[in-house]
């Protein structure tokens, strides 16, 4: 039935070819050198590409390699990074969250509105509302068994509707009070690097630990590898699914709030198409869209690669910004096709 | 005999089953909305208004027809909006040679987009979401590159006629959408290709074992979807009287998927409901128009749309689990 069988590392044993030479099931360590190499390329290939692009462009474009530019690029990228972190967790369970762009915008407007009462409401309100949207997504996916694609498509529409309603159809812009603690959260810097970057890096650290070092993380891989097998193993599948959508909603709302702090206002038109940028970054970062395998570090490199491409196209100057999406789309095709063949190569060895 | 009496008796005591809702729900909802409008909306049943509604929904219907075929194979095509923009961006470049060459180039571009998507899905074996995501991201950029990032007024009278002409009082775009719906319905129900496509969507492994040319069928479906999207792009350009690659077809993938899903085609493939898709597109269009006419803001329309999508999929889920 399933056109693309689960290709995850934690594939159930029955899906493997049986035979005397069959490798042990589950997350077996790579044994042959070739397999180890393929695994390394799949996991860290994007980091190599990123480093190569950064190195070459630093030589070619003198303005690219400067610290100032690095500060600019990383702050820009940190919002997408936070959103893509949540998306990574959702995709590892074999799901998808299309609502993040709308939730990002909604979080920003809610934060800007609540910022008149201080930083705590400004952060709490978006987290509560966006977390609730994520929870509803998760419940509909996990308990009602509806397709993640459609559930989150509906909440994409609903969140944007809600956003329009609280901004009086986009006519009202809520401003963040100047020099408030909340504004500082978006605009302040540490050694010239913006606060949003610090937040993003901290969250990625937490996300990495959560995914790699906790039983919750192992559950996510198991659910993504095979939801049925995970259920049979007695893992809390439904709870894991609800949690990833909740986290995705929270992270998108938080990113939106920090973005509002940075821009000093809740801008209603942000976040359109962000879900697809986030998915692109996750996929480029080596996380399999079928679920069951992935890393948060890969996502971070994927986000940075997209940001560097955008920055380079601005540096080149003679290319207009339309080339950015062409190059991003091209990268996406290259990566997923390469990934596909690498995974196929691993399975046949 | 006992069966014949048992069924209506159950029907009297219970609400219609979810199978009934999936089969006829979209038509029932459409009928309710039509009756409501006829009674409570001023100047709803005027020729002008009906014509406007139909003209607005025509491009969505055309794109959704292709999307229904793709979803019937358990796929999805996110690149349709970008394909519309690409077709639209190419038109002004070739209109100098006349309408027919420009049209052919635009449709051919749709076919190429579909070919790429189809090859990535069937030959490389990518998930349809990922395969079509690349062109969703890159396609619009490419369109902007072709158009030099600019909106271009269309002055070619032949192309503009596509957007303004009428046949027996029915706008040409509506006639084209209607004819295409008939053609796709015929394709699905009466041709070998259509039946094989549905079979591939139902169970790809079985279809392959039965000797069906699965890769060719899948590619063909994405090519058809691309061509239909390109045609919708051409017609939308003619209606706009301008080629606007930056906004033409924005969010069209969502509208088309919505129309297909609300129309009762399951996302799990194996069935294509052409008439349901047309009704689904009409329902969403009318819903929005109704809310706007009754001074309810756009935000309400979006939330209502979300609710209808969820209801449609919830019903489909019940059906599947039986």
XYZ file of C-alpha atoms in Angstrom:
671
model
C 0.000 0.000 0.000
C 2.653 2.453 1.030
C 4.408 3.690 -2.122
C 7.563 4.701 -0.340
C 8.220 2.183 2.372
C 9.734 3.523 5.544
C 13.407 3.994 4.943
C 14.291 4.898 8.487
C 17.149 3.528 10.440
C 14.754 2.021 12.929
C 12.933 -0.050 10.379
C 11.269 -3.178 11.749
C 13.153 -6.378 11.236
C 10.524 -7.948 9.017
C 11.093 -5.375 6.301
C 14.673 -6.523 5.871
C 15.606 -9.307 3.525
C 15.854 -12.499 5.528
C 18.888 -14.682 5.133
C 22.015 -15.849 6.840
C 23.918 -12.711 5.857
C 21.136 -10.298 6.823
C 22.369 -7.598 9.193
C 20.917 -7.416 12.677
C 17.663 -5.497 12.791
C 17.045 -2.062 14.176
C 19.610 0.662 14.580
C 22.507 -1.587 13.810
C 25.859 0.175 13.724
C 27.273 0.592 10.243
C 29.643 -2.299 9.715
C 31.341 -1.930 6.365
C 33.448 1.066 5.446
C 31.247 1.858 2.493
C 28.159 1.829 4.628
C 29.803 4.046 7.202
C 30.827 6.494 4.510
C 27.331 6.606 3.022
C 25.852 7.131 6.447
C 28.298 9.961 7.118
C 27.523 11.627 3.785
C 23.804 11.365 4.432
C 24.119 12.835 7.913
C 26.825 15.425 7.418
C 26.880 16.000 3.661
C 25.026 19.276 3.969
C 27.569 20.552 6.513
C 30.341 19.845 3.994
C 28.413 21.678 1.277
C 27.760 24.590 3.631
C 31.436 24.864 4.609
C 32.516 24.655 0.974
C 30.058 27.372 -0.077
C 31.115 29.624 2.809
C 34.846 29.094 2.142
C 34.661 29.699 -1.587
C 32.424 32.732 -1.300
C 34.609 34.305 1.384
C 37.421 34.332 -1.164
C 35.297 35.460 -4.088
C 33.216 38.104 -2.327
C 35.227 40.107 0.179
C 32.081 41.480 1.818
C 30.726 37.984 2.439
C 33.396 36.802 4.838
C 33.088 39.708 7.255
C 31.872 39.389 10.817
C 29.191 42.001 10.152
C 27.760 39.922 7.362
C 27.837 36.807 9.491
C 25.891 38.660 12.184
C 23.276 39.760 9.666
C 22.878 36.346 8.071
C 22.604 34.471 11.350
C 19.973 36.768 12.843
C 17.896 36.515 9.697
C 18.207 32.736 9.734
C 17.396 32.226 13.393
C 13.622 32.616 12.976
C 13.413 30.009 10.255
C 15.759 27.849 12.327
C 13.452 27.864 15.360
C 10.453 26.983 13.189
C 12.419 24.289 11.354
C 13.465 22.728 14.665
C 9.845 21.934 15.470
C 9.279 20.780 11.916
C 12.219 18.376 12.248
C 10.614 16.642 15.231
C 7.261 16.406 13.432
C 8.856 15.020 10.278
C 10.872 12.448 12.251
C 7.553 10.983 13.436
C 6.483 10.753 9.776
C 4.167 13.766 9.983
C 4.253 17.263 8.545
C 3.153 20.653 9.871
C 1.954 23.083 7.217
C 0.521 25.515 9.754
C 3.840 26.924 11.035
C 3.911 29.960 8.730
C 0.473 31.122 9.858
C 1.207 30.266 13.475
C 4.466 32.246 13.219
C 2.541 35.316 12.016
C -0.182 34.809 14.627
C 2.407 34.496 17.402
C 4.003 37.758 16.291
C 0.747 39.705 16.338
C -0.330 38.275 19.689
C 3.071 39.087 21.193
C 3.024 42.652 19.877
C -0.480 43.177 21.239
C 0.371 41.753 24.662
C 3.729 43.534 24.869
C 1.986 46.646 26.200
C 1.737 44.780 29.540
C 5.359 43.668 29.631
C 7.566 40.867 28.470
C 5.860 38.024 30.353
C 2.421 38.411 28.713
C 4.168 39.124 25.414
C 5.755 35.684 25.510
C 3.046 33.804 27.371
C 0.073 34.695 25.189
C 1.565 33.525 21.869
C 2.922 30.375 23.513
C -0.465 29.492 24.985
C -2.437 30.152 21.799
C 0.090 28.613 19.408
C 0.624 25.687 21.746
C -3.132 25.137 21.748
C -3.219 25.140 17.945
C -0.364 22.634 17.915
C -2.163 20.451 20.433
C -5.327 20.441 18.328
C -3.234 19.471 15.304
C -1.657 16.687 17.300
C -4.942 15.378 18.684
C -6.568 15.326 15.244
C -3.573 13.470 13.828
C -2.930 11.079 16.704
C -6.392 10.423 18.118
C -8.694 10.983 15.144
C -6.233 9.422 12.722
C -6.509 12.194 10.160
C -3.789 12.920 7.605
C -1.240 15.435 9.031
C -1.060 17.151 5.666
C -4.747 18.056 5.699
C -5.129 18.728 9.419
C -2.322 21.267 9.352
C -3.542 22.702 6.045
C -6.809 23.478 7.805
C -5.029 25.058 10.750
C -2.925 27.094 8.316
C -6.197 28.644 7.130
C -7.704 28.882 10.599
C -4.627 30.520 12.152
C -4.503 33.099 9.395
C -8.229 33.704 9.848
C -7.679 34.239 13.568
C -4.797 36.567 12.789
C -6.990 38.614 10.455
C -9.759 38.726 13.045
C -7.565 40.136 15.815
C -5.976 42.703 13.510
C -9.345 43.825 12.131
C -8.672 42.260 8.736
C -5.059 43.368 8.796
C -5.948 47.033 9.275
C -4.514 47.311 12.793
C -0.817 47.038 13.521
C 0.183 46.502 17.141
C 3.447 48.147 18.124
C 5.959 46.927 20.645
C 6.843 49.640 23.235
C 10.305 51.018 22.570
C 13.192 50.093 24.843
C 11.019 47.573 26.676
C 12.492 44.287 27.827
C 10.536 42.548 25.097
C 11.956 44.776 22.366
C 15.406 44.069 23.788
C 14.781 40.338 23.346
C 14.550 40.836 19.598
C 16.961 43.682 19.068
C 19.706 43.199 21.654
C 23.042 41.641 20.816
C 25.774 39.585 22.442
C 29.172 40.332 20.877
C 27.237 41.758 17.975
C 25.269 38.590 17.416
C 21.551 39.128 17.839
C 19.590 37.641 20.709
C 17.419 35.626 18.306
C 20.507 33.659 17.302
C 21.338 32.906 20.929
C 17.776 31.702 21.515
C 17.869 29.571 18.373
C 21.187 27.957 19.306
C 19.996 27.243 22.848
C 16.827 25.648 21.498
C 18.789 23.541 19.036
C 21.007 22.368 21.897
C 17.935 21.344 23.871
C 16.379 19.770 20.782
C 19.507 17.739 20.107
C 19.604 16.413 23.656
C 15.880 15.671 23.580
C 16.172 13.742 20.343
C 19.435 11.875 20.889
C 19.679 11.368 24.637
C 16.158 10.818 25.936
C 13.708 7.976 25.660
C 11.224 10.478 24.238
C 13.615 11.039 21.331
C 13.959 7.292 20.785
C 10.175 7.016 20.784
C 9.975 9.636 18.026
C 12.344 7.616 15.830
C 10.399 4.454 16.533
C 7.070 6.117 15.705
C 8.488 7.482 12.455
C 10.052 4.153 11.509
C 6.828 2.297 11.948
C 3.893 3.625 13.908
C 2.329 0.161 14.133
C 5.507 -1.495 15.375
C 5.959 1.249 17.966
C 2.403 0.644 19.192
C 3.070 -3.067 19.460
C 6.225 -2.322 21.429
C 4.019 -0.504 23.913
C 5.440 2.941 23.221
C 3.195 5.961 23.896
C 2.681 6.677 20.181
C -0.287 9.022 20.473
C 1.340 11.041 23.237
C 4.549 11.351 21.223
C 2.648 12.581 18.176
C 0.622 15.131 20.129
C 3.828 16.354 21.791
C 5.683 16.989 18.526
C 2.825 19.039 17.074
C 2.562 20.911 20.374
C 6.314 21.642 20.274
C 6.081 22.697 16.632
C 3.264 25.129 17.460
C 5.141 26.481 20.489
C 8.363 26.998 18.546
C 6.598 28.667 15.610
C 4.740 30.957 18.019
C 7.936 31.774 19.911
C 9.803 32.525 16.686
C 6.945 34.797 15.640
C 7.037 36.589 19.002
C 10.780 37.201 18.816
C 10.389 38.366 15.234
C 7.767 40.874 16.368
C 10.166 42.079 19.064
C 12.841 42.494 16.445
C 10.574 44.350 14.016
C 8.928 46.329 16.854
C 5.503 45.386 15.565
C 3.206 42.482 14.781
C 3.347 42.274 11.024
C 0.439 40.320 9.578
C 1.941 39.448 6.223
C 4.984 37.527 7.478
C 5.284 33.770 7.404
C 3.529 33.089 4.112
C 5.273 30.078 2.586
C 7.475 29.670 5.640
C 6.259 26.096 6.144
C 7.768 25.147 2.810
C 11.067 26.883 3.590
C 11.160 24.997 6.864
C 10.407 21.675 5.169
C 13.104 22.435 2.582
C 15.651 23.138 5.308
C 14.740 19.952 7.157
C 14.955 17.843 4.005
C 18.216 19.457 2.876
C 19.529 18.750 6.372
C 19.178 15.036 5.795
C 15.990 14.261 7.711
C 13.905 11.780 5.772
C 10.396 12.980 4.993
C 9.081 9.441 5.421
C 10.103 9.687 9.059
C 12.262 7.536 11.286
C 15.589 9.268 10.744
C 16.985 12.736 11.094
C 19.049 15.147 13.131
C 18.482 18.647 14.437
C 22.041 19.648 13.569
C 21.362 18.808 9.918
C 18.356 21.130 10.018
C 20.537 23.913 11.419
C 22.985 23.484 8.525
C 20.072 23.331 6.086
C 18.686 26.633 7.370
C 22.131 28.230 7.216
C 22.692 26.954 3.684
C 19.409 28.524 2.527
C 20.334 31.765 4.309
C 23.827 31.811 2.807
C 22.405 31.250 -0.682
C 20.076 34.191 -0.164
C 22.905 36.328 1.150
C 25.198 35.387 -1.729
C 22.591 36.329 -4.279
C 22.296 39.702 -2.583
C 26.101 40.006 -2.647
C 26.310 39.202 -6.329
C 23.974 42.102 -6.897
C 23.521 41.577 -10.597
C 21.193 38.666 -9.842
C 17.779 39.666 -8.623
C 16.210 37.970 -5.645
C 14.175 35.622 -7.832
C 17.311 33.555 -8.342
C 17.283 32.713 -4.664
C 14.276 30.461 -4.952
C 15.582 28.959 -8.182
C 18.862 28.017 -6.483
C 17.053 26.809 -3.342
C 14.731 24.669 -5.442
C 17.694 23.275 -7.368
C 19.489 22.439 -4.126
C 16.402 20.736 -2.833
C 16.141 18.486 -5.890
C 19.857 17.644 -5.747
C 19.735 16.788 -2.076
C 16.605 14.668 -2.115
C 17.662 12.752 -5.203
C 21.134 12.149 -3.735
C 19.535 11.154 -0.432
C 17.263 8.740 -2.198
C 20.135 6.987 -3.928
C 22.294 6.988 -0.820
C 19.539 5.379 1.193
C 18.923 2.887 -1.563
C 22.649 2.158 -1.612
C 22.647 1.528 2.120
C 19.736 -0.812 1.936
C 21.282 -2.982 -0.733
C 24.628 -3.356 1.013
C -37.032 -8.631 1.419
C -35.912 -8.408 5.003
C -32.899 -6.482 3.857
C -35.034 -4.049 1.926
C -37.092 -3.256 4.998
C -34.129 -3.179 7.330
C -32.287 -0.468 5.484
C -34.920 2.286 5.530
C -35.811 1.437 9.106
C -32.228 2.068 10.092
C -32.174 5.185 8.013
C -35.107 6.551 9.967
C -33.606 5.961 13.350
C -30.050 7.009 12.562
C -28.389 9.921 10.965
C -27.074 9.233 7.493
C -23.866 7.240 7.657
C -20.487 8.793 7.075
C -20.290 6.819 3.855
C -23.359 8.712 2.729
C -21.714 11.965 3.743
C -18.571 11.204 1.834
C -20.584 10.247 -1.222
C -23.125 13.074 -1.212
C -22.090 15.468 1.546
C -20.526 18.001 -0.779
C -23.653 18.154 -2.951
C -25.888 18.438 0.096
C -23.748 21.267 1.487
C -23.733 22.985 -1.886
C -27.526 22.683 -2.133
C -27.984 24.075 1.374
C -25.736 27.001 0.565
C -27.568 27.681 -2.710
C -30.985 27.605 -1.050
C -29.753 29.830 1.773
C -28.415 32.340 -0.732
C -31.510 32.228 -2.897
C -33.619 33.063 0.165
C -31.454 35.431 2.149
C -28.908 37.021 -0.163
C -29.983 39.978 -2.183
C -29.338 39.796 -5.903
C -27.823 36.320 -5.562
C -29.912 34.669 -8.253
C -28.978 37.191 -10.897
C -27.243 36.221 -14.092
C -24.469 38.695 -13.369
C -23.700 37.311 -9.955
C -23.801 33.675 -11.006
C -21.560 34.495 -13.933
C -19.047 36.253 -11.677
C -18.945 33.331 -9.278
C -18.418 30.842 -12.091
C -15.702 32.910 -13.744
C -13.850 33.221 -10.453
C -14.000 29.524 -9.719
C -13.055 28.365 -13.242
C -9.237 28.403 -12.811
C -9.561 26.588 -9.472
C -11.715 23.925 -11.127
C -9.196 23.429 -13.929
C -6.265 23.062 -11.523
C -8.307 20.885 -9.167
C -9.141 18.461 -11.986
C -5.439 17.738 -12.430
C -4.948 17.628 -8.675
C -7.786 15.082 -8.361
C -5.979 12.777 -10.781
C -2.721 13.167 -8.846
C -4.403 12.602 -5.481
C -6.102 9.569 -7.015
C -2.619 8.047 -7.330
C -1.965 8.783 -3.638
C 0.151 11.761 -4.654
C -0.078 15.515 -4.351
C 1.216 18.343 -6.518
C 2.376 21.429 -4.646
C 3.830 23.044 -7.767
C 0.576 23.983 -9.540
C 0.606 27.622 -8.423
C 4.189 28.066 -9.577
C 3.310 26.368 -12.860
C 0.528 28.905 -13.389
C 3.012 31.708 -12.764
C 5.541 30.138 -15.143
C 2.987 29.817 -17.937
C 1.845 33.363 -17.316
C 5.396 34.729 -17.335
C 6.220 33.063 -20.644
C 3.153 34.380 -22.489
C 4.336 37.959 -23.077
C 7.680 36.666 -24.357
C 6.096 34.707 -27.189
C 2.864 36.584 -27.923
C 4.754 38.431 -30.649
C 4.620 35.250 -32.705
C 0.862 35.005 -32.253
C -1.488 33.421 -29.751
C -1.068 29.806 -30.833
C 2.735 29.593 -30.469
C 2.571 31.422 -27.137
C -0.165 29.085 -25.906
C 1.781 26.045 -27.027
C 4.900 27.242 -25.229
C 2.918 27.874 -22.049
C 1.236 24.458 -22.123
C 4.502 22.762 -23.031
C 6.095 24.355 -19.974
C 3.324 22.857 -17.858
C 4.045 19.489 -19.434
C 7.762 19.813 -18.675
C 7.047 20.726 -15.053
C 4.764 17.695 -14.837
C 7.396 15.515 -16.466
C 9.982 16.548 -13.882
C 7.556 15.985 -11.007
C 6.424 12.680 -12.467
C 9.967 11.444 -13.046
C 10.981 12.362 -9.503
C 7.971 10.497 -8.133
C 7.958 7.433 -10.365
C 11.577 6.883 -11.418
C 13.544 8.324 -8.507
C 10.835 7.228 -6.082
C 10.545 10.440 -4.077
C 7.518 11.237 -1.962
C 5.187 13.444 -4.028
C 5.314 16.241 -1.437
C 9.099 16.505 -1.684
C 9.234 15.982 -5.426
C 6.792 18.800 -6.127
C 8.108 21.022 -3.318
C 11.288 21.679 -5.316
C 9.346 23.174 -8.223
C 7.002 24.967 -5.855
C 10.063 26.750 -4.445
C 11.994 27.108 -7.684
C 9.187 27.499 -10.210
C 7.988 30.900 -9.105
C 11.557 32.162 -8.935
C 12.082 30.921 -12.468
C 8.891 32.682 -13.545
C 10.139 35.921 -11.999
C 13.483 35.480 -13.729
C 11.754 35.022 -17.102
C 9.534 38.028 -16.490
C 12.417 40.097 -15.145
C 10.453 40.372 -11.929
C 7.832 42.541 -13.543
C 4.133 42.638 -14.105
C 3.451 42.973 -17.835
C 0.252 44.295 -19.345
C -1.233 42.034 -22.000
C -2.394 43.825 -25.128
C -2.770 40.870 -27.496
C -6.501 40.929 -28.396
C -6.626 37.179 -29.106
C -5.422 36.314 -25.628
C -7.647 38.908 -23.970
C -10.599 37.424 -25.857
C -10.019 34.170 -23.951
C -10.824 36.042 -20.782
C -13.737 38.150 -21.987
C -15.536 36.183 -24.714
C -18.743 34.349 -24.083
C -20.423 31.413 -25.778
C -24.221 31.760 -25.727
C -23.894 34.081 -22.775
C -21.613 31.745 -20.836
C -18.096 33.078 -20.316
C -15.506 31.175 -22.313
C -13.419 30.303 -19.244
C -16.465 28.651 -17.692
C -17.149 26.709 -20.891
C -13.525 25.549 -20.993
C -13.589 24.490 -17.331
C -16.875 22.620 -17.905
C -15.605 20.834 -21.002
C -12.402 19.869 -19.220
C -14.389 18.488 -16.298
C -16.373 16.333 -18.742
C -13.168 15.237 -20.453
C -11.500 14.259 -17.183
C -14.637 12.439 -16.024
C -14.621 10.534 -19.306
C -10.910 9.826 -18.897
C -11.400 8.407 -15.413
C -14.514 6.369 -16.047
C -14.321 5.248 -19.635
C -10.695 4.951 -20.668
C -8.086 2.312 -19.926
C -5.673 5.022 -18.850
C -8.113 6.339 -16.270
C -8.891 2.939 -14.837
C -5.228 2.033 -14.666
C -4.459 5.305 -12.878
C -7.104 4.527 -10.275
C -5.733 1.013 -9.928
C -2.222 2.367 -9.353
C -3.589 4.686 -6.680
C -5.465 1.878 -4.984
C -2.557 -0.518 -4.694
C 0.645 0.259 -6.481
C 2.320 -3.050 -5.761
C -0.666 -4.993 -7.060
C -0.875 -2.778 -10.137
C 2.802 -3.399 -10.855
C 2.342 -7.158 -10.379
C -0.627 -7.027 -12.742
C 1.756 -5.684 -15.377
C 0.516 -2.103 -15.516
C 3.090 0.458 -16.688
C 3.119 2.132 -13.261
C 5.952 4.572 -13.943
C 4.465 5.729 -17.217
C 0.997 6.112 -15.707
C 2.279 8.147 -12.760
C 4.342 10.385 -15.015
C 1.344 10.848 -17.306
C -0.817 11.983 -14.412
C 1.698 14.631 -13.296
C 2.097 15.809 -16.896
C -1.681 16.208 -17.209
C -1.766 18.088 -13.928
C 1.025 20.393 -15.124
C -0.679 21.105 -18.449
C -3.995 21.868 -16.744
C -2.247 24.195 -14.277
C -0.499 25.969 -17.155
C -3.834 26.380 -18.951
C -5.369 27.818 -15.785
C -2.408 30.216 -15.667
C -3.076 31.323 -19.237
C -6.783 31.888 -18.578
C -6.115 33.732 -15.323
C -3.634 35.940 -17.174
C -6.243 36.712 -19.821
C -8.782 37.605 -17.110
C -6.277 39.837 -15.332
C -5.169 41.393 -18.634
C -1.663 41.178 -17.210
C 1.060 38.624 -16.643
C 1.823 38.784 -12.927
C 4.293 36.023 -12.026
C 4.778 37.199 -8.451
C 1.203 36.708 -7.291
C -0.624 34.650 -9.929
C -1.520 31.228 -8.572
C -0.476 32.004 -4.996
C -1.981 29.423 -2.624
C -3.612 27.722 -5.604
C -2.243 24.365 -4.444
C -4.206 24.757 -1.227
C -7.437 25.715 -3.001
C -7.105 22.815 -5.410
C -6.292 20.244 -2.715
C -9.204 21.576 -0.684
C -11.623 21.250 -3.603
C -10.501 17.679 -4.239
C -10.639 16.592 -0.599
C -13.958 18.302 0.129
C -15.255 16.691 -3.059
C -14.755 13.276 -1.497
C -11.599 11.995 -3.191
C -9.639 10.200 -0.467
C -6.047 11.334 0.093
C -5.110 7.679 0.241
C -5.734 7.312 -3.484
C -7.604 4.684 -5.414
C -10.560 6.804 -6.413
C -11.040 10.025 -8.370
C -14.286 11.945 -7.972
C -14.447 14.442 -10.802
C -17.954 15.776 -10.231
C -17.270 15.938 -6.500
C -14.134 17.982 -7.176
C -16.098 20.504 -9.240
C -18.722 20.673 -6.481
C -15.982 21.056 -3.874
C -14.496 24.024 -5.718
C -17.954 25.580 -6.121
C -18.746 25.021 -2.442
C -15.604 26.793 -1.237
C -16.139 29.658 -3.701
C -19.795 30.104 -2.733
C -19.003 29.871 0.958
C -16.559 32.724 0.693
C -18.904 34.798 -1.484
C -21.797 34.189 0.905
C -19.866 35.282 3.964
C -18.552 38.354 2.184
C -22.044 39.281 0.956
C -23.335 39.069 4.500
C -20.578 41.415 5.673
C -18.657 38.735 7.473
C -14.956 39.373 7.145
C -12.419 37.311 5.284
C -11.119 35.942 8.565
C -14.426 34.172 9.176
C -14.338 32.756 5.664
C -10.914 31.245 6.298
C -11.951 29.691 9.580
C -15.136 28.311 7.985
C -13.057 26.877 5.165
C -10.787 25.171 7.677
C -13.792 23.668 9.439
C -15.222 22.300 6.194
C -11.902 20.730 5.241
C -11.620 19.027 8.614
C -15.209 17.801 8.445
C -14.662 16.364 4.968
C -11.514 14.531 5.988
C -13.034 13.323 9.235
C -15.868 11.777 7.262
C -13.427 10.178 4.824
C -11.451 8.750 7.738
C -14.553 7.069 9.206
C -15.222 5.503 5.858
C -11.718 4.185 5.495
C -11.600 2.593 8.908
C -14.605 0.387 8.150
